[in-house]
Amino acid sequence: MDNGFSPRRMDLPKALDMSHHLSTLSTSRRPSPLKSLIRYMGDSSIRSLAGGLPNSKFFPFETLSSLTLDPAIYAPSGVPVPKPKSWIATLFDKGLQFIETPKYASNPRELQLSTALQYGGGGGSAELIAFLKEWTLMVIPPSYSDFDIILNCGSTDGFHKIVELLCEKGDGILCEAYTYPSALETGWPMGVRPVPVAMDDFGMIPEALEELLAGWDDVKEGRRRPRVMYTITIGQNPTGTVLPDDRRRAIYKLASKYDIIIVEDDPYFALNFGTYGVDAPGSEEENDPKASEQKRNEVFINALGRSYLKEDHEGRVIRIDTFSKTIAPGCRLGWTTSNALFTERLLRASETSTQQPSGPTQVLVINLIVKTWGMGGWLRWLRGLRGEYGRRRDWMISSLIKGLDVEVRPSQLAYNVFSSTSAPAPRLIAYAKPTASSLADEQWNEKVSVYNSSSKGKGKKIVSFLPPTAGMFVWIDVHLDAHPSLNGRSDVASESYKEDANEVMHRLFVALAEAKVLVAPGWMFVGDGLMAGAPKEEDMASTSSSSGLQSDASVGHFRLAFATLDEKPMKETIAAFCVVVKEFFA
Ligand SMILES: Cc1ncc(COP(=O)(O)O)c(C=O)c1O
């Protein structure tokens, strides 16, 4: 395997000098004087009088142990799931493994609590970083040679430090038109404002980005042209979109042309299931008893291997990964991959804030994935997770199809999300009454307006969605003009229409909540951070203007997460969702 030092990688270019991107704050950071002593402390012959390190005998933990799952416990995508057994019976079938880390290992270089619970370098465990470098080189190798990795306390922490690394007060950050709101909130108090770029069913649109950047006028916009992009490319939160390779290449080229740093937040990289109703890539190998585990892992890796890092030959991509969705969010552990200069500056930021990721978390994760499972076990675990979340995606979609009387056209299943181009993806559409069966395939395309309004909105589409191919979310478009109180109105562009449309969405949200179904309202995710459409009591005084992004005020959105519930409650909940929606539009 390529270890990063092979001649092939050394032949790659080095990262360009990106120091002009550093913020004043980041440039001013100095190494923590005390942290600089830590490198000497790894030498067991040194008797240190230097640091305020507690004596490890007084750490009240002699061991840290856990019963852990077998990495093969969950069935990968496409593999028939055995008849449901009790959770505990499944555990005993597969076997639990006992892992333990002692306070003092016989070799002090081994994983031991006396070191892991002590103050350490801000970058985190060298052993885990080595494992993650091996992973990166295997799955998404950057196209430059001198990349580096630093651990963080999860993506939220990673992104916070990146905003401080790159942004000045008043800067703009490019992002998708709908995005993960906590990311926007990170920059908000620092005066950093989101600059949303139009997106469609395939994520950010390169042409829209180019238009925005080429036409940027500092004076008119009140800020310099953005030099940072925040993007979620796989199973985008909230829209579930997956950016195709042709767009990734085009956007990287634009980033190069306009000197933009791409911050790729990719928590859902492994939950990449493929088209709904079609066997996930790798299903054939998973079901072939003659296929080796290595072959299955290879096919899985090929389906995963999509990242701006792979395009990056200049060192302008910062990638944020997290164990939140693959192990547990409470671990608060993730990692940032970037050029060495940025990594060093991020280390300085950690030294004076989080200091280092939590020792017990690092011990548990290292003992599990590095020492016990190894790379093969880690890949098998991820294959099982993809299988589990893929099945949840399927339960949610099939329940929506059933509950909303949606007809699935063959064209819906024909597109290949793993192709490198943005071939059109047909949406699934629910009608107030299933009168649409007579429509030709092309008329099912959302953009074709073929539905005659009737006084009660009967026969109009009420809901449409694209079954997601990755991630944890279904993004539902709610077609409000089918609602009796908006039906037939011609003032769609007016403020009063928007107010009424927001009010209708709010009523639908409340009706769902009263039926004990909680969904995430679309206004939370609008990429300008202005939260237009929020219910009045939560409106922010200074942000009464419209988002400008919801070009069609007659379409509202809900985000439905399929990650949390098991099959029975999921099916019941979606059935209840559908009843409320249908009644609301009756
Ligand atoms: C896009 C995105 N980024 C970051 C996070 C948070 O990650 P972490 O728990 O590592 O801070 C989430 C969680 O939902 C997310 O969807």
XYZ file of C-alpha atoms and ligand atoms in Angstrom:
602
model
C 0.000 0.000 0.000
C 1.132 3.547 -0.702
C 2.477 4.835 2.608
C 2.845 8.451 1.564
C 6.601 8.247 1.224
C 6.736 6.151 -1.913
C 8.410 7.733 -4.961
C 4.991 8.182 -6.589
C 3.728 10.502 -3.860
C 7.030 12.268 -3.520
C 6.763 13.100 -7.222
C 3.610 15.058 -6.555
C 3.909 18.832 -6.224
C 4.153 20.427 -2.826
C 1.311 22.637 -1.590
C 1.443 26.242 -2.801
C 2.188 28.910 -0.239
C -1.225 29.773 1.201
C 0.053 32.068 3.942
C -1.782 35.069 2.423
C -5.036 33.339 3.454
C -4.210 33.405 7.154
C -6.247 35.823 9.243
C -4.632 38.434 11.439
C -5.700 36.405 14.449
C -4.137 33.211 13.150
C -0.917 34.910 12.053
C -0.563 36.387 15.530
C -0.830 33.074 17.327
C 2.358 32.027 19.096
C 3.281 28.515 20.202
C 2.259 27.800 23.763
C 5.633 27.903 25.563
C 4.694 25.056 27.889
C 3.344 22.839 25.092
C 6.690 23.159 23.312
C 8.277 21.162 26.163
C 6.042 18.173 25.593
C 8.152 16.741 22.776
C 11.024 16.173 25.269
C 8.747 14.341 27.636
C 8.354 11.395 25.282
C 11.958 10.511 26.103
C 11.797 8.152 29.096
C 15.383 8.992 30.132
C 14.361 12.578 30.858
C 13.427 13.402 34.440
C 11.115 16.327 34.060
C 10.867 19.156 36.523
C 9.414 21.378 33.849
C 5.685 20.885 33.473
C 2.779 21.033 35.888
C 2.012 17.411 35.077
C 0.103 15.557 37.777
C 1.695 12.324 38.954
C -0.100 9.565 37.052
C -0.339 7.391 40.200
C -3.014 9.804 41.314
C -5.221 9.235 38.260
C -8.028 7.203 39.844
C -8.404 4.916 36.802
C -6.376 1.711 36.699
C -7.860 0.482 33.444
C -10.272 1.681 30.802
C -12.197 -1.211 29.359
C -15.216 -1.844 27.204
C -17.220 -4.673 25.712
C -17.243 -3.837 22.031
C -19.220 -5.016 19.022
C -17.860 -7.239 16.323
C -17.197 -5.049 13.275
C -19.157 -7.565 11.173
C -22.305 -7.367 13.323
C -24.391 -5.415 10.795
C -25.241 -6.623 7.308
C -23.734 -4.555 4.468
C -25.896 -3.038 1.717
C -27.578 -5.581 -0.500
C -27.099 -8.501 1.886
C -30.354 -10.095 3.042
C -30.832 -9.200 6.698
C -31.457 -12.253 8.872
C -34.871 -12.447 10.567
C -34.933 -9.897 13.356
C -33.702 -11.241 16.651
C -33.481 -9.445 19.931
C -30.568 -7.067 20.104
C -28.927 -9.080 22.829
C -29.254 -12.355 20.870
C -27.528 -10.732 17.887
C -24.687 -9.640 20.126
C -24.138 -13.165 21.367
C -24.311 -14.552 17.827
C -21.574 -12.297 16.630
C -19.583 -12.218 19.816
C -18.606 -9.298 21.935
C -15.018 -8.391 22.394
C -13.475 -7.178 25.636
C -10.901 -4.434 25.181
C -8.863 -2.948 27.950
C -6.196 -0.283 28.249
C -4.014 -0.441 31.401
C -2.616 2.509 33.263
C 0.929 1.229 32.733
C 1.734 -0.940 29.726
C 4.838 -3.175 29.823
C 6.209 -1.067 26.986
C 5.615 2.616 27.798
C 5.351 3.347 24.084
C 2.189 1.236 23.998
C -1.254 2.708 24.597
C -1.495 3.369 28.344
C -3.654 5.561 30.530
C -0.718 7.148 32.337
C 0.151 8.824 28.999
C -3.302 9.159 27.445
C -4.805 10.863 30.520
C -1.820 13.162 30.880
C -1.366 16.523 29.167
C -0.248 15.847 25.608
C 0.503 17.540 22.318
C -2.452 19.585 21.011
C -2.545 17.613 17.756
C -3.755 14.411 19.418
C -2.455 10.858 19.360
C 0.320 10.213 16.833
C -0.897 6.618 16.551
C -4.394 7.648 15.519
C -3.044 10.288 13.132
C -0.870 7.626 11.449
C -3.954 5.411 11.026
C -5.955 8.317 9.558
C -3.124 9.189 7.161
C -3.120 5.608 5.952
C -6.907 5.856 5.504
C -6.636 9.134 3.606
C -3.956 7.794 1.269
C -5.999 4.694 0.601
C -9.413 6.336 0.043
C -8.982 9.992 -0.942
C -5.278 10.709 -1.557
C -4.579 14.425 -2.064
C -2.844 15.352 -5.323
C -0.003 17.099 -3.501
C 2.627 15.482 -1.327
C 2.931 17.377 1.968
C -0.523 17.201 3.520
C -0.988 16.831 7.249
C -3.655 15.798 9.757
C -4.566 17.164 13.175
C -7.191 15.750 15.521
C -9.991 17.973 16.777
C -12.966 17.650 19.122
C -15.399 16.971 16.271
C -16.303 18.901 13.124
C -17.906 21.754 15.033
C -14.637 22.410 16.826
C -12.686 21.876 13.589
C -14.770 24.394 11.651
C -14.679 26.977 14.443
C -10.889 26.921 14.341
C -10.915 27.127 10.535
C -13.095 30.256 10.553
C -10.614 31.849 12.930
C -7.755 30.610 10.741
C -9.001 32.232 7.543
C -11.589 34.949 8.163
C -11.529 38.577 9.133
C -14.539 40.383 10.574
C -16.968 41.216 7.770
C -15.735 38.490 5.403
C -18.164 36.314 3.470
C -18.086 32.510 3.272
C -19.513 30.812 0.188
C -21.908 27.991 0.977
C -24.751 25.994 -0.545
C -28.132 27.747 -0.779
C -29.360 25.442 1.981
C -26.789 24.371 4.499
C -25.989 23.113 7.992
C -27.030 26.019 10.231
C -24.511 25.450 13.027
C -21.746 26.163 10.532
C -23.308 29.533 9.685
C -23.706 30.309 13.376
C -19.971 29.724 13.920
C -18.979 32.776 11.897
C -22.014 34.929 12.701
C -20.810 36.461 16.014
C -17.403 37.084 14.389
C -19.153 39.216 11.783
C -18.550 36.573 9.102
C -21.563 36.277 6.802
C -22.634 33.403 4.536
C -22.749 33.995 0.794
C -25.131 31.349 -0.552
C -24.640 29.850 -4.002
C -27.576 28.380 -5.931
C -27.912 24.610 -5.807
C -30.110 21.952 -7.383
C -30.675 18.236 -6.901
C -26.919 17.718 -7.352
C -25.601 20.301 -4.943
C -23.798 23.553 -5.716
C -24.059 24.738 -9.332
C -20.626 25.675 -10.759
C -22.102 28.139 -13.284
C -23.904 29.986 -10.477
C -20.668 30.124 -8.504
C -18.754 31.507 -11.480
C -21.396 34.148 -12.111
C -21.334 35.223 -8.487
C -17.528 35.434 -8.327
C -17.020 37.058 -11.735
C -19.622 39.717 -11.059
C -18.594 40.428 -7.467
C -18.468 44.129 -6.628
C -16.841 44.816 -3.246
C -18.528 48.191 -2.841
C -21.993 47.008 -3.763
C -21.733 43.875 -1.640
C -20.131 45.706 1.275
C -17.383 43.116 1.621
C -14.442 41.743 -0.329
C -14.975 38.794 -2.636
C -15.197 35.631 -0.518
C -11.990 33.619 -0.262
C -13.443 30.703 1.678
C -16.103 28.151 0.745
C -17.921 25.900 3.225
C -19.409 22.890 1.468
C -20.980 19.523 2.269
C -20.710 17.315 -0.797
C -21.911 13.840 0.227
C -25.421 13.467 1.630
C -25.576 17.230 2.008
C -27.262 18.487 5.163
C -30.161 19.276 4.715
C -30.823 18.402 1.057
C -29.198 14.948 0.868
C -27.524 15.792 -2.439
C -24.270 14.239 -3.666
C -21.977 16.408 -5.762
C -21.030 14.634 -9.023
C -17.390 14.441 -10.048
C -17.756 16.842 -12.991
C -19.035 19.566 -10.670
C -16.315 18.843 -8.125
C -13.694 19.348 -10.828
C -15.363 22.504 -12.163
C -15.711 24.045 -8.703
C -12.112 23.208 -7.811
C -10.983 24.983 -11.002
C -12.986 28.052 -10.015
C -11.493 27.933 -6.522
C -8.075 27.946 -8.140
C -8.954 30.791 -10.491
C -10.421 32.990 -7.737
C -7.994 31.809 -5.025
C -10.581 30.293 -2.716
C -9.961 27.855 0.124
C -12.486 24.997 0.011
C -13.562 23.715 3.417
C -15.142 20.323 2.816
C -17.239 19.094 5.752
C -17.916 15.415 5.109
C -19.531 13.627 8.056
C -21.617 11.327 5.823
C -18.848 10.069 3.504
C -19.458 6.412 4.383
C -23.257 6.584 4.130
C -23.228 6.572 0.366
C -25.931 4.075 -0.599
C -26.667 4.783 -4.244
C -30.014 5.089 -6.011
C -33.163 4.124 -4.117
C -34.553 0.808 -5.340
C -31.284 -0.206 -6.986
C -28.664 -2.492 -5.437
C -25.935 -0.459 -3.761
C -22.511 -0.709 -5.392
C -20.715 -3.717 -3.984
C -23.903 -5.746 -3.392
C -22.757 -8.344 -5.883
C -19.450 -8.882 -4.083
C -21.168 -8.837 -0.666
C -23.451 -11.672 -1.817
C -20.784 -13.673 -3.599
C -19.438 -16.243 -1.126
C -16.300 -16.527 -3.252
C -15.492 -12.804 -3.044
C -12.702 -12.036 -0.589
C -13.054 -9.425 2.151
C -10.285 -7.519 0.401
C -12.295 -7.409 -2.816
C -15.401 -6.237 -0.934
C -13.400 -3.510 0.773
C -11.925 -2.426 -2.545
C -15.353 -2.010 -4.127
C -16.553 -0.129 -1.048
C -13.532 2.194 -1.128
C -14.102 2.899 -4.823
C -17.659 4.023 -4.081
C -16.419 6.243 -1.228
C -13.483 7.824 -2.941
C -14.974 11.242 -3.659
C -13.490 14.323 -2.107
C -12.084 17.705 -3.063
C -8.865 16.408 -1.497
C -8.353 14.149 -4.501
C -8.590 17.137 -6.836
C -6.307 19.221 -4.678
C -2.851 19.744 -6.216
C -2.330 23.156 -4.630
C -3.129 22.619 -0.950
C -6.301 24.764 -1.004
C -8.676 22.179 0.457
C -9.301 21.764 4.164
C -11.272 18.611 4.852
C -13.124 18.037 8.118
C -13.974 14.485 9.190
C -15.677 13.297 12.340
C -16.276 10.089 14.271
C -19.694 11.494 15.277
C -21.632 9.550 12.648
C -19.396 6.472 12.449
C -18.732 5.839 16.157
C -20.675 8.233 18.429
C -21.171 12.011 18.607
C -20.468 12.073 22.343
C -16.872 11.040 21.629
C -16.237 14.585 20.381
C -13.452 13.400 18.143
C -12.666 14.226 14.528
C -9.795 15.299 12.322
C -8.800 18.036 9.906
C -6.707 17.368 6.785
C -4.935 20.240 5.044
C -1.605 21.651 3.959
C 1.121 21.638 6.611
C 1.005 25.407 7.195
C -2.710 25.361 8.015
C -2.243 22.290 10.228
C 0.474 24.054 12.194
C -1.729 27.143 12.689
C -4.655 24.947 13.754
C -2.367 23.300 16.284
C -1.561 26.731 17.741
C -5.321 27.380 17.985
C -5.867 24.092 19.837
C -3.074 24.778 22.294
C -4.917 27.743 23.748
C -8.494 26.467 23.476
C -9.294 22.759 23.606
C -5.637 21.843 24.327
C -6.161 18.321 22.961
C -9.043 15.915 22.305
C -10.246 14.049 25.391
C -7.798 11.352 26.539
C -10.417 8.665 27.428
C -12.079 9.132 24.038
C -8.797 8.773 22.203
C -7.972 5.638 24.215
C -11.336 4.023 23.443
C -11.214 4.866 19.743
C -7.562 3.847 19.285
C -8.018 0.605 21.166
C -11.110 -0.194 19.107
C -10.260 0.772 15.553
C -6.462 0.828 15.439
C -5.585 -2.029 17.793
C -8.585 -4.364 17.756
C -10.351 -3.977 14.414
C -7.484 -2.701 12.279
C -8.101 -1.142 8.861
C -9.930 -4.237 7.578
C -12.277 -4.259 10.580
C -12.873 -0.510 10.305
C -13.866 -0.925 6.654
C -16.161 -3.828 7.535
C -17.795 -1.714 10.265
C -18.400 1.111 7.783
C -19.862 -1.343 5.257
C -22.313 -2.506 7.934
C -23.213 1.086 8.865
C -23.866 1.898 5.232
C -26.128 -1.166 5.075
C -28.063 -0.127 8.204
C -28.581 3.517 7.223
C -29.346 2.508 3.638
C -32.128 0.253 4.901
C -33.462 3.159 6.980
C -33.441 5.357 3.881
C -35.419 2.626 2.104
C -37.986 2.296 4.920
C -38.584 6.030 4.940
C -38.885 6.315 1.168
C -41.110 3.266 0.765
C -43.356 4.528 3.593
C -43.598 7.954 1.935
C -44.413 6.323 -1.397
C -47.117 4.209 0.221
C -48.549 6.884 2.495
C -48.680 9.600 -0.161
C -49.776 7.358 -3.058
C -46.631 8.202 -5.009
C -46.059 6.300 -8.210
C -42.436 5.365 -8.892
C -41.521 5.664 -12.553
C -38.824 3.453 -14.065
C -36.903 6.619 -14.933
C -36.538 7.311 -11.209
C -34.530 4.153 -10.825
C -32.552 4.522 -14.014
C -30.154 7.250 -13.089
C -26.797 6.316 -11.688
C -25.562 8.462 -8.846
C -22.116 7.034 -9.178
C -21.708 8.276 -12.727
C -19.455 11.278 -12.925
C -21.968 13.629 -14.503
C -25.097 15.432 -13.402
C -27.668 13.439 -15.367
C -31.160 14.624 -14.440
C -32.619 12.906 -11.415
C -36.363 12.384 -11.568
C -38.184 13.396 -8.410
C -40.957 11.487 -6.705
C -44.150 13.475 -6.587
C -47.270 13.118 -4.465
C -50.539 14.558 -5.656
C -53.484 15.707 -3.670
C -55.350 12.965 -5.457
C -53.609 10.345 -7.598
C -54.755 11.723 -10.914
C -51.283 11.841 -12.345
C -51.036 8.281 -13.582
C -51.951 9.346 -17.057
C -48.961 11.667 -17.364
C -46.050 10.807 -19.607
C -42.658 10.288 -18.019
C -41.242 13.648 -19.023
C -44.239 15.411 -17.549
C -43.259 14.035 -14.181
C -40.317 16.331 -14.199
C -40.976 18.880 -11.564
C -40.137 21.754 -13.847
C -42.919 20.962 -16.320
C -46.037 22.732 -15.260
C -48.865 20.552 -16.419
C -51.206 20.633 -13.502
C -54.385 22.579 -13.863
C -55.478 24.208 -10.692
C -58.894 23.422 -9.433
C -60.772 25.219 -6.725
C -59.841 22.735 -4.014
C -56.304 22.046 -5.216
C -57.310 18.490 -6.129
C -54.906 16.833 -8.543
C -52.109 19.298 -7.877
C -48.803 18.097 -6.584
C -48.520 18.612 -2.870
C -45.142 17.168 -2.080
C -42.078 16.190 -4.117
C -38.706 14.792 -3.141
C -35.639 13.095 -4.484
C -34.848 9.860 -2.652
C -31.414 10.672 -1.230
C -28.461 8.588 -2.295
C -26.320 9.369 0.758
C -26.408 10.827 4.248
C -29.231 10.834 6.782
C -31.899 13.162 5.375
C -34.854 13.367 3.009
C -35.528 16.938 1.860
C -39.201 17.405 1.147
C -40.523 20.165 -1.108
C -44.016 21.190 -0.020
C -45.971 22.732 -2.899
C -47.987 25.307 -1.054
C -49.964 26.525 -4.029
C -51.928 23.285 -3.744
C -53.235 24.433 -0.379
C -56.769 25.827 -0.465
C -55.689 29.123 1.136
C -53.027 29.855 -1.531
C -54.477 28.074 -4.517
C -54.972 30.277 -7.556
C -53.157 33.321 -6.201
C -51.173 35.214 -8.796
C -49.116 37.423 -6.438
C -46.483 34.744 -5.723
C -43.631 37.285 -5.777
C -45.277 39.641 -3.270
C -44.379 40.008 0.396
C -47.924 39.236 1.470
C -47.836 35.924 -0.441
C -44.549 35.031 1.274
C -46.028 35.841 4.672
C -49.089 33.729 3.954
C -46.952 30.879 2.587
C -44.755 30.931 5.706
C -47.879 30.886 7.821
C -49.246 27.854 5.965
C -45.924 26.027 6.435
C -45.984 26.874 10.114
C -49.524 25.522 10.441
C -48.464 22.304 8.760
C -45.460 22.042 11.096
C -47.757 22.477 14.124
C -50.277 19.948 12.764
C -47.431 17.430 12.421
C -46.117 18.180 15.908
C -49.618 17.716 17.327
C -49.655 14.298 15.666
C -46.348 13.685 17.515
C -44.234 13.937 14.366
C -41.354 16.379 14.673
C -39.692 17.519 11.454
C -37.047 20.186 10.876
C -38.547 23.246 9.133
C -36.774 24.418 5.981
C -36.205 27.999 7.153
C -33.556 26.766 9.590
C -31.310 25.772 6.708
C -31.570 28.735 4.339
C -27.984 29.566 3.492
C -28.124 33.312 4.076
C -28.564 32.745 7.808
C -31.439 35.223 7.951
C -34.050 32.641 8.916
C -36.785 34.229 6.838
C -39.914 32.174 7.274
C -39.250 31.482 10.940
C -42.401 31.773 13.034
C -42.935 35.305 14.283
C -41.986 34.769 17.920
C -38.533 33.588 16.881
C -37.989 36.183 14.182
C -34.754 38.094 14.516
C -35.515 41.805 14.677
C -32.830 42.832 12.213
C -33.560 40.192 9.626
C -37.028 40.842 8.403
C -35.926 40.831 4.769
C -36.639 37.843 2.608
C -33.834 35.383 2.023
C -33.884 36.073 -1.697
C -33.064 32.409 -2.161
C -36.505 30.992 -2.064
C -37.116 32.173 -5.582
C -40.381 30.264 -5.555
C -42.225 31.326 -2.426
C -44.856 28.697 -3.088
C -42.415 25.907 -2.185
C -41.652 25.213 1.473
C -39.342 22.536 2.866
C -39.068 20.002 5.636
C -36.020 17.926 6.494
C -36.800 14.382 7.643
C -33.976 12.386 9.244
C -34.104 8.647 8.694
C -31.115 7.934 10.927
C -32.709 7.669 14.319
C -35.757 5.392 14.273
C -35.927 1.641 13.833
C -38.195 0.005 11.272
C -41.521 -0.184 13.129
C -41.525 3.315 14.663
C -40.180 4.729 11.387
C -43.009 3.215 9.346
C -45.628 4.315 11.892
C -44.206 7.830 12.051
C -44.093 8.272 8.281
C -47.624 6.884 7.988
C -48.754 9.534 10.495
C -46.780 12.200 8.579
C -48.562 11.259 5.351
C -52.015 11.310 6.922
C -51.430 14.821 8.302
C -50.034 16.109 4.995
C -52.891 14.670 2.948
C -55.523 16.008 5.330
C -53.833 19.408 5.320
C -54.155 19.663 1.555
C -57.639 18.168 1.326
C -22.718 18.819 7.925
C -22.429 18.607 9.373
N -21.295 19.068 9.884
C -20.997 18.889 11.179
C -21.863 18.231 12.030
C -21.493 18.094 13.476
O -20.404 17.230 13.598
P -19.636 17.029 14.962
O -20.499 16.215 15.878
O -18.395 16.293 14.572
O -19.318 18.362 15.547
C -23.074 17.736 11.540
C -24.024 17.067 12.426
O -25.170 16.857 12.157
C -23.357 17.930 10.167
O -24.489 17.475 9.618
